[in-house]
XYZ file of C-alpha atoms in Angstrom:
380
model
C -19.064 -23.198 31.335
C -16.530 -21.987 28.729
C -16.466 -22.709 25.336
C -14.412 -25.645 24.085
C -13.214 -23.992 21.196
C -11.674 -20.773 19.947
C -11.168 -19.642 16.522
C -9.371 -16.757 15.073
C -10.893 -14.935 12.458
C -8.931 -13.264 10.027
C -9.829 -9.701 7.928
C -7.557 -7.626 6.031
C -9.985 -5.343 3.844
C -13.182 -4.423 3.180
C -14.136 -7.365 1.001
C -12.973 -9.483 3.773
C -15.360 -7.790 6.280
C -18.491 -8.465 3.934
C -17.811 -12.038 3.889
C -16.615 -12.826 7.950
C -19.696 -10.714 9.084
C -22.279 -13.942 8.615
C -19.422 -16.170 9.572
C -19.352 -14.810 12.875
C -22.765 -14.909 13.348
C -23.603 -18.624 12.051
C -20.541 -19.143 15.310
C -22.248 -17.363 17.786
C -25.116 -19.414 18.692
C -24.054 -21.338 21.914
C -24.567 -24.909 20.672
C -21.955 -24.135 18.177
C -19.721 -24.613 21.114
C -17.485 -21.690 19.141
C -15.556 -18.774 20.328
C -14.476 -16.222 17.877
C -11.872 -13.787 18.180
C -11.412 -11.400 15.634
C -8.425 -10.163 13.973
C -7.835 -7.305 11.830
C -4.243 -7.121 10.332
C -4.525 -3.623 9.376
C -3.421 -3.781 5.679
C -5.889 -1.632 4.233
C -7.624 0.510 6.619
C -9.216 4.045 6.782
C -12.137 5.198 8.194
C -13.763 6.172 4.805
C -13.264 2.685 3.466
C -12.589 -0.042 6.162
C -13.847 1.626 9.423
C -17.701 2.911 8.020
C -18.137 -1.084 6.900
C -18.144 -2.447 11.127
C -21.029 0.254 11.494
C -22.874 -1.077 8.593
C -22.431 -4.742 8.850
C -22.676 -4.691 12.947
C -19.476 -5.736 13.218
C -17.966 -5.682 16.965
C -14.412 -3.647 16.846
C -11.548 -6.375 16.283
C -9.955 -7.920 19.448
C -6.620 -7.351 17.656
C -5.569 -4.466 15.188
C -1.856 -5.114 14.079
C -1.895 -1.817 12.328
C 0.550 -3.229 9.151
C -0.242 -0.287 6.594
C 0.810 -0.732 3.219
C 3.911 -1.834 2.164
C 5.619 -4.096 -0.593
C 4.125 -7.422 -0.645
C 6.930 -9.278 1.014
C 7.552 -6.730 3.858
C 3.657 -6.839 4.067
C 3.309 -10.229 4.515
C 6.259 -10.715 6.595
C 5.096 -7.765 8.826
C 1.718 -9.579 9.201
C 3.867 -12.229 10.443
C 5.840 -11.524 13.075
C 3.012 -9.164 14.410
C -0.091 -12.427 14.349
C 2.577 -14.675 16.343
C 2.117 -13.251 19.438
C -1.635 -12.552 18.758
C -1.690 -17.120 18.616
C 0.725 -17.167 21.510
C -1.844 -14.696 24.132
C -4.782 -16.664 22.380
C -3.818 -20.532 22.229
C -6.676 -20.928 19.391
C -8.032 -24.243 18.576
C -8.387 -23.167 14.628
C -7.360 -19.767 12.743
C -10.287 -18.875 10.143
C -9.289 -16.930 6.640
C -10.833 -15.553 3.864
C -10.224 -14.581 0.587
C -6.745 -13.857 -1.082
C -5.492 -10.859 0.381
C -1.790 -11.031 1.888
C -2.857 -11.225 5.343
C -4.835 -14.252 4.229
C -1.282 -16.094 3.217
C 0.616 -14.539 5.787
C -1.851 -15.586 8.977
C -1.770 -18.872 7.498
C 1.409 -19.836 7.116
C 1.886 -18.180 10.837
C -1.001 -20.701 12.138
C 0.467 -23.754 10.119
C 4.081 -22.881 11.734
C 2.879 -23.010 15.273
C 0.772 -26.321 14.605
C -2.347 -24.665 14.617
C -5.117 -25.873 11.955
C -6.325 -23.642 9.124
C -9.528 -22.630 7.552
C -9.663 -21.280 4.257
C -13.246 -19.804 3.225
C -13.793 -19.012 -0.955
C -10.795 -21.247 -1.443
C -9.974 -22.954 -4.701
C -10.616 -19.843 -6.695
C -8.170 -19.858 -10.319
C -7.365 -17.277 -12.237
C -4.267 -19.158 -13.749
C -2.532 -16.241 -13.691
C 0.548 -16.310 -11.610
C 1.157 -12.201 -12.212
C -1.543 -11.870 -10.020
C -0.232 -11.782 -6.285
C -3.513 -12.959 -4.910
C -3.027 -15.857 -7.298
C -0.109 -17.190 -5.343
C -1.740 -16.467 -2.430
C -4.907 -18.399 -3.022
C -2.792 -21.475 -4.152
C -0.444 -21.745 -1.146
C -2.945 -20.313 1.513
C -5.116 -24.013 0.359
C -2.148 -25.679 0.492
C -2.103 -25.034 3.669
C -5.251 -25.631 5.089
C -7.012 -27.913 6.920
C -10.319 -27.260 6.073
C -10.902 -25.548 2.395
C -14.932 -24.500 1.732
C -15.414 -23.210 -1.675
C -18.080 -20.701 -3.440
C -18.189 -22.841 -6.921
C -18.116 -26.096 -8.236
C -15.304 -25.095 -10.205
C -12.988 -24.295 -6.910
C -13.830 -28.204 -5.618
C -12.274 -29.762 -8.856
C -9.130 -27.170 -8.963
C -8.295 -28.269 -5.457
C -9.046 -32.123 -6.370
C -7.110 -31.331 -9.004
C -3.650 -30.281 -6.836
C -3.843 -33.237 -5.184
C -6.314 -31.928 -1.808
C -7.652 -34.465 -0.421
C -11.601 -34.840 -1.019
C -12.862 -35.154 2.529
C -11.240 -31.711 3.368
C -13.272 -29.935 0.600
C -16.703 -28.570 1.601
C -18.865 -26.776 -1.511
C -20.629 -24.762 1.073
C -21.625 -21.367 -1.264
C -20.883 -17.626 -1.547
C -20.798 -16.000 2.267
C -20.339 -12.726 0.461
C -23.929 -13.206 -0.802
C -24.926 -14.206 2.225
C -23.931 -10.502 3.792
C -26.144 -8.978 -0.096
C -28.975 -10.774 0.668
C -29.416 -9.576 4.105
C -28.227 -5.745 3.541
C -29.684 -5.112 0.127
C -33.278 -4.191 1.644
C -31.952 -1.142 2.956
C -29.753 -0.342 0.400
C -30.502 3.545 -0.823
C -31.252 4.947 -4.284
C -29.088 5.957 -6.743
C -30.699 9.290 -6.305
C -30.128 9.478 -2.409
C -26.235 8.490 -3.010
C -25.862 11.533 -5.831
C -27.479 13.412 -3.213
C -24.791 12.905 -0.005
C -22.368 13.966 -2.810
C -23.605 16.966 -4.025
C -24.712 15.686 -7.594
C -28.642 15.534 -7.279
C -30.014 15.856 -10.679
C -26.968 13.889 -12.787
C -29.588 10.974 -13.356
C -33.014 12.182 -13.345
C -35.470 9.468 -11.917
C -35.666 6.730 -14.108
C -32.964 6.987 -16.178
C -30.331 4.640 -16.654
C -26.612 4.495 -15.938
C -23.421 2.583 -15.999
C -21.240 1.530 -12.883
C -17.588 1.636 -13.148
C -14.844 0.879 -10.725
C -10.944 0.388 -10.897
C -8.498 -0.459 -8.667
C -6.270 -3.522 -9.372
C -2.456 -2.421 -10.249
C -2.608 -3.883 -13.624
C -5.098 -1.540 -14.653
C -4.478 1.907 -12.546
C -0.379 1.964 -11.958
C 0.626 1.952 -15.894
C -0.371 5.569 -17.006
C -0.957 4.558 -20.689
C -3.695 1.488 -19.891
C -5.105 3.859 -17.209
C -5.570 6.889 -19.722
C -6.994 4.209 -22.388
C -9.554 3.003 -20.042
C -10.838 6.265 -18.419
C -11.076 7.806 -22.336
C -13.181 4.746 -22.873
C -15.182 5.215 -19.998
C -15.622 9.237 -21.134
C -17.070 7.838 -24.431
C -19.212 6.161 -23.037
C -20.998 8.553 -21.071
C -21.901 9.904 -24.466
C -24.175 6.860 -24.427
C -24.974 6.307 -20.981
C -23.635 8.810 -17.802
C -21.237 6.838 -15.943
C -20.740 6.849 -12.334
C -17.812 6.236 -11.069
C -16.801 5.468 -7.194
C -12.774 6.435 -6.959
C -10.869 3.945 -5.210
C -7.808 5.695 -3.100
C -5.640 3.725 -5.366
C -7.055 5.050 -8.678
C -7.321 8.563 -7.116
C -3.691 8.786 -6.417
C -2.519 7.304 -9.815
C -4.260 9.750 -11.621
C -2.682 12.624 -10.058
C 0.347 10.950 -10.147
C 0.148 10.189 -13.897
C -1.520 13.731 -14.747
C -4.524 12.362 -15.846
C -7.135 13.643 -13.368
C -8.153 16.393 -16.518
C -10.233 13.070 -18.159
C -12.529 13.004 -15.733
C -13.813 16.763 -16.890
C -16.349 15.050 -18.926
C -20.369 16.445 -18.139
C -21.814 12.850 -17.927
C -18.976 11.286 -15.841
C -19.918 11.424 -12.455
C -16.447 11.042 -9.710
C -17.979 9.460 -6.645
C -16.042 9.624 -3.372
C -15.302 6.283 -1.771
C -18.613 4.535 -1.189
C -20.146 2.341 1.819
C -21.254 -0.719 1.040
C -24.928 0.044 0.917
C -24.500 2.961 -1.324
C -22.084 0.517 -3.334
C -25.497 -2.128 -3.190
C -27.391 0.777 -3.948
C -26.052 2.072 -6.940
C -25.261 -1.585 -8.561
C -28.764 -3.226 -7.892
C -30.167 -0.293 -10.004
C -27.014 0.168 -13.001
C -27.923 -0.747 -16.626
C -24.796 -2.337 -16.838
C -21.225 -2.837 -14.499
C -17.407 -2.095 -15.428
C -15.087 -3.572 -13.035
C -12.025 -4.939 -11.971
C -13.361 -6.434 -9.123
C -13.597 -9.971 -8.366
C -16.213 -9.350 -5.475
C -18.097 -7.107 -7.521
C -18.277 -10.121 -9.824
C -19.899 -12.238 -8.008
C -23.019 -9.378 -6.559
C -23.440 -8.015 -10.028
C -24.475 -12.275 -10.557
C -26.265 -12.146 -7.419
C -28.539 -9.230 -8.740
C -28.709 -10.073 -12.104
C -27.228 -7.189 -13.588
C -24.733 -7.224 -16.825
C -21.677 -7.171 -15.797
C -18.004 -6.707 -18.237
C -14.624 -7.412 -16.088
C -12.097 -5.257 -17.265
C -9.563 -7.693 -16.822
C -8.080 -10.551 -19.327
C -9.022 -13.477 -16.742
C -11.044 -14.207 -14.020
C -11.109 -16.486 -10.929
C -14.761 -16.317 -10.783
C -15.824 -18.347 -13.871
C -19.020 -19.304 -12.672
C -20.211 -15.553 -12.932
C -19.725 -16.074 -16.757
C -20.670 -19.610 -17.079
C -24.006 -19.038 -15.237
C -24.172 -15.514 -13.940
C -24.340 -12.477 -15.588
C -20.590 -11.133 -15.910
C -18.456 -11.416 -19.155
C -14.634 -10.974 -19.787
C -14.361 -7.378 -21.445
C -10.477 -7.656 -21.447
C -8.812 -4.371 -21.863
C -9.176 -2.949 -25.216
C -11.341 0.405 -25.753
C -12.666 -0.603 -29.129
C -13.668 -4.173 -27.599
C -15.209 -3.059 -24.082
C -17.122 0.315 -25.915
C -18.118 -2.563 -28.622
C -19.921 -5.053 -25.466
C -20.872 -1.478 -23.761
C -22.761 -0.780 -27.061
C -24.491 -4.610 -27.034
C -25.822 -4.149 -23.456
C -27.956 -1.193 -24.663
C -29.045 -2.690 -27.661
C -29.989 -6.023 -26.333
C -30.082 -5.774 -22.602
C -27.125 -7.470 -21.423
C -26.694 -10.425 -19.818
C -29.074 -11.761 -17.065
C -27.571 -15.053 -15.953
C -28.636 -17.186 -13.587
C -27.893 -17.460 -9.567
C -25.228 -19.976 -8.971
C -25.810 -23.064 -6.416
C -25.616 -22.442 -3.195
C -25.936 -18.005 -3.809
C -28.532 -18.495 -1.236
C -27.690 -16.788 1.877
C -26.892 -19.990 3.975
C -23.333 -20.522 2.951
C -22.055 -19.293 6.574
C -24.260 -21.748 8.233
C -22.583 -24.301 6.255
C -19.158 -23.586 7.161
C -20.121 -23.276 10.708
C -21.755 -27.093 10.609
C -18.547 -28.677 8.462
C -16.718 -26.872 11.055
C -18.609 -28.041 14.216
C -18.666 -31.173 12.881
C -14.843 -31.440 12.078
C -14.022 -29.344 15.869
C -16.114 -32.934 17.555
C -14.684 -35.182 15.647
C -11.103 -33.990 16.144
C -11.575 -33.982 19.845
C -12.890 -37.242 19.718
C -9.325 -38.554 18.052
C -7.668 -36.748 20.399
């Protein structure tokens, strides 16, 4: 007998992989009654940092691949568009399933809510309060249009109770990107194996300690003088501590294009080649301390306990500085080499593991979901 329902499952990017792969298995179990499809819009894919992460996570290949590639935000999203219509149109889904805050995450959406179809917004509620942010506006109106909105932190419940969401279509379910860290981190390598696939055995001898840094949001890699201020901060603080430092594509190509790849000639500065995410697991679960721009990276420095400074002036995370162990560095050398400094001395920030960081948060969704599927087709 078929299944009674079908939902479409959105990804976009790599962070958006890590959190649908225990979504899609807390749906597969047959009395979930659940069929998922998977989507992948295409908007940031290559095989070094999108395609390695279905191998890793055992991730089937997507049903769909709409192949968008990058563009300006509006084309993107309006690409995404016109291209996930027809995807809803072959499929005749009962729900379509989103994460995150990427433009595919807005754009699929607002497709779904078009054609009638009901949405389902995982890690929604998320605030940075910072409408320059373009995954700011899409968090907002992706929960404004969704049917079902589960959220990572306490804090995400009361900003949508807040807009005026209704209560009984809020479910505080957990972090489903912790779910993925919890199961992958036991085979996670060393930081010694990872320097050894890329040629640097011997930068850290055994033991030692090390920083973590990674950049890749515009606001910190696109405007040549913050990104020069930020990497010379970084290079004086490998006088401390050697710093290792994964290069995004993004960062990569605004260094060359600013002629500023000569800061990186610094002897404890280590440039990493894009990572996998077990060699990303690997070298954070082991760092003395994380630089980041990251939201996700955020949330698993918490996770694993490890100090953590976001190079950014806000987050949308608070509960990784409220309870975990991340604090707002901003972007000012003197302030973030300053907090750099304080880790060594003192030993950073531990934190503690936020409700519901447990590893069950998928199986939550999937139950408010089951539960919501029944009693819609009850109504009906």
């Amino acid at each position: 007998m078929s299944r009674p329902y079908r939902i479409i499952c959105v990804v976009a990017a790599r962070p958006n992989l890590v959190k649908m792969a225990p979504l899609l298995r807390a749906f597969a179990p047959p009395e979930t009654q659940v069929e998922t499809i998977l989507v992948h819009s295409g908007q940031h894919y290559d095989v070094e940092m999108d395609g390695q992460f279905f191998d890793t996570l055992q991730l089937q290949a997507p049903a769909f691949q709409l192949a968008v590639g990058s563009a300006s935000h509006a084309v993107q999203t309006a690409e995404v568009m016109r291209r996930f219509e027809p995807v809803l149109e072959q499929t005749l889904p009962t729900a379509v399933l989103v994460v995150g805050d990427v433009n595919s995450t807005l754009a699929c959406a607002l497709t779904a809510a078009k054609c009638n179809i009901p949405v389902l917004h995982v890690e929604a509620g998320l605030r940075s309060y910072d409408r320059a942010m373009p995954e700011e506006i899409n968090r907002v109106l992706t929960d404004q249009l969704a049917e079902l909105l589960f959220t990572s932190e306490v804090s995400g419940t009361s900003n949508l109770l807040r807009e005026g969401v209704p209560a009984h279509r809020i479910h505080f379910v957990g972090n489903v990107m912790i779910d993925t860290l919890l199961a992958q981190l036991p085979f996670a390598p060393s930081p010694t194996d990872v320097l050894r696939q890329a040629n640097l055995a011997g930068f850290i001898p055994d033991g030692s300690s090390y920083a973590l840094l990674t950049l890749h949001r515009p606001s910190n890699v696109d405007e040549p003088q913050r990104l020069r201020a930020l990497i010379t901060a970084m290079v004086k603080l490998s006088d401390d501590l050697p710093v290792l430092f994964p290069l995004h594509p993004r960062t990569r190509d605004m260094l060359r294009r600013h002629g500023l790849v000569g800061l990186l000639d610094a002897p404890r500065l280590a440039c990493l080649p894009p990572q996998s995410y077990l060699n990303m697991l690997g070298l954070m679960k082991n760092a003395s301390m994380v630089l980041t721009d990251s939201g996700g990276v955020q949330e698993e420095t918490t996770a694993l306990r490890i100090p953590c400074l976001t190079l950014r002036d806000n987050t949308e995370r608070p509960v990784t500085v409220s309870e975990g162990s991340n604090a707002i560095a901003g972007r000012d050398p003197s302030v973030i080499l300053a907090l750099c400094r304080d880790i060594l001395r003192y030993g950073g920030k531990a934190g503690s593991i936020p409700q519901y960081w447990d590893g069950h948060a998928a199986h939550r969704v999937a139950q408010a979901t089951t539960n919501w599927l029944q009693t819609r087709r009850e109504r009906c």
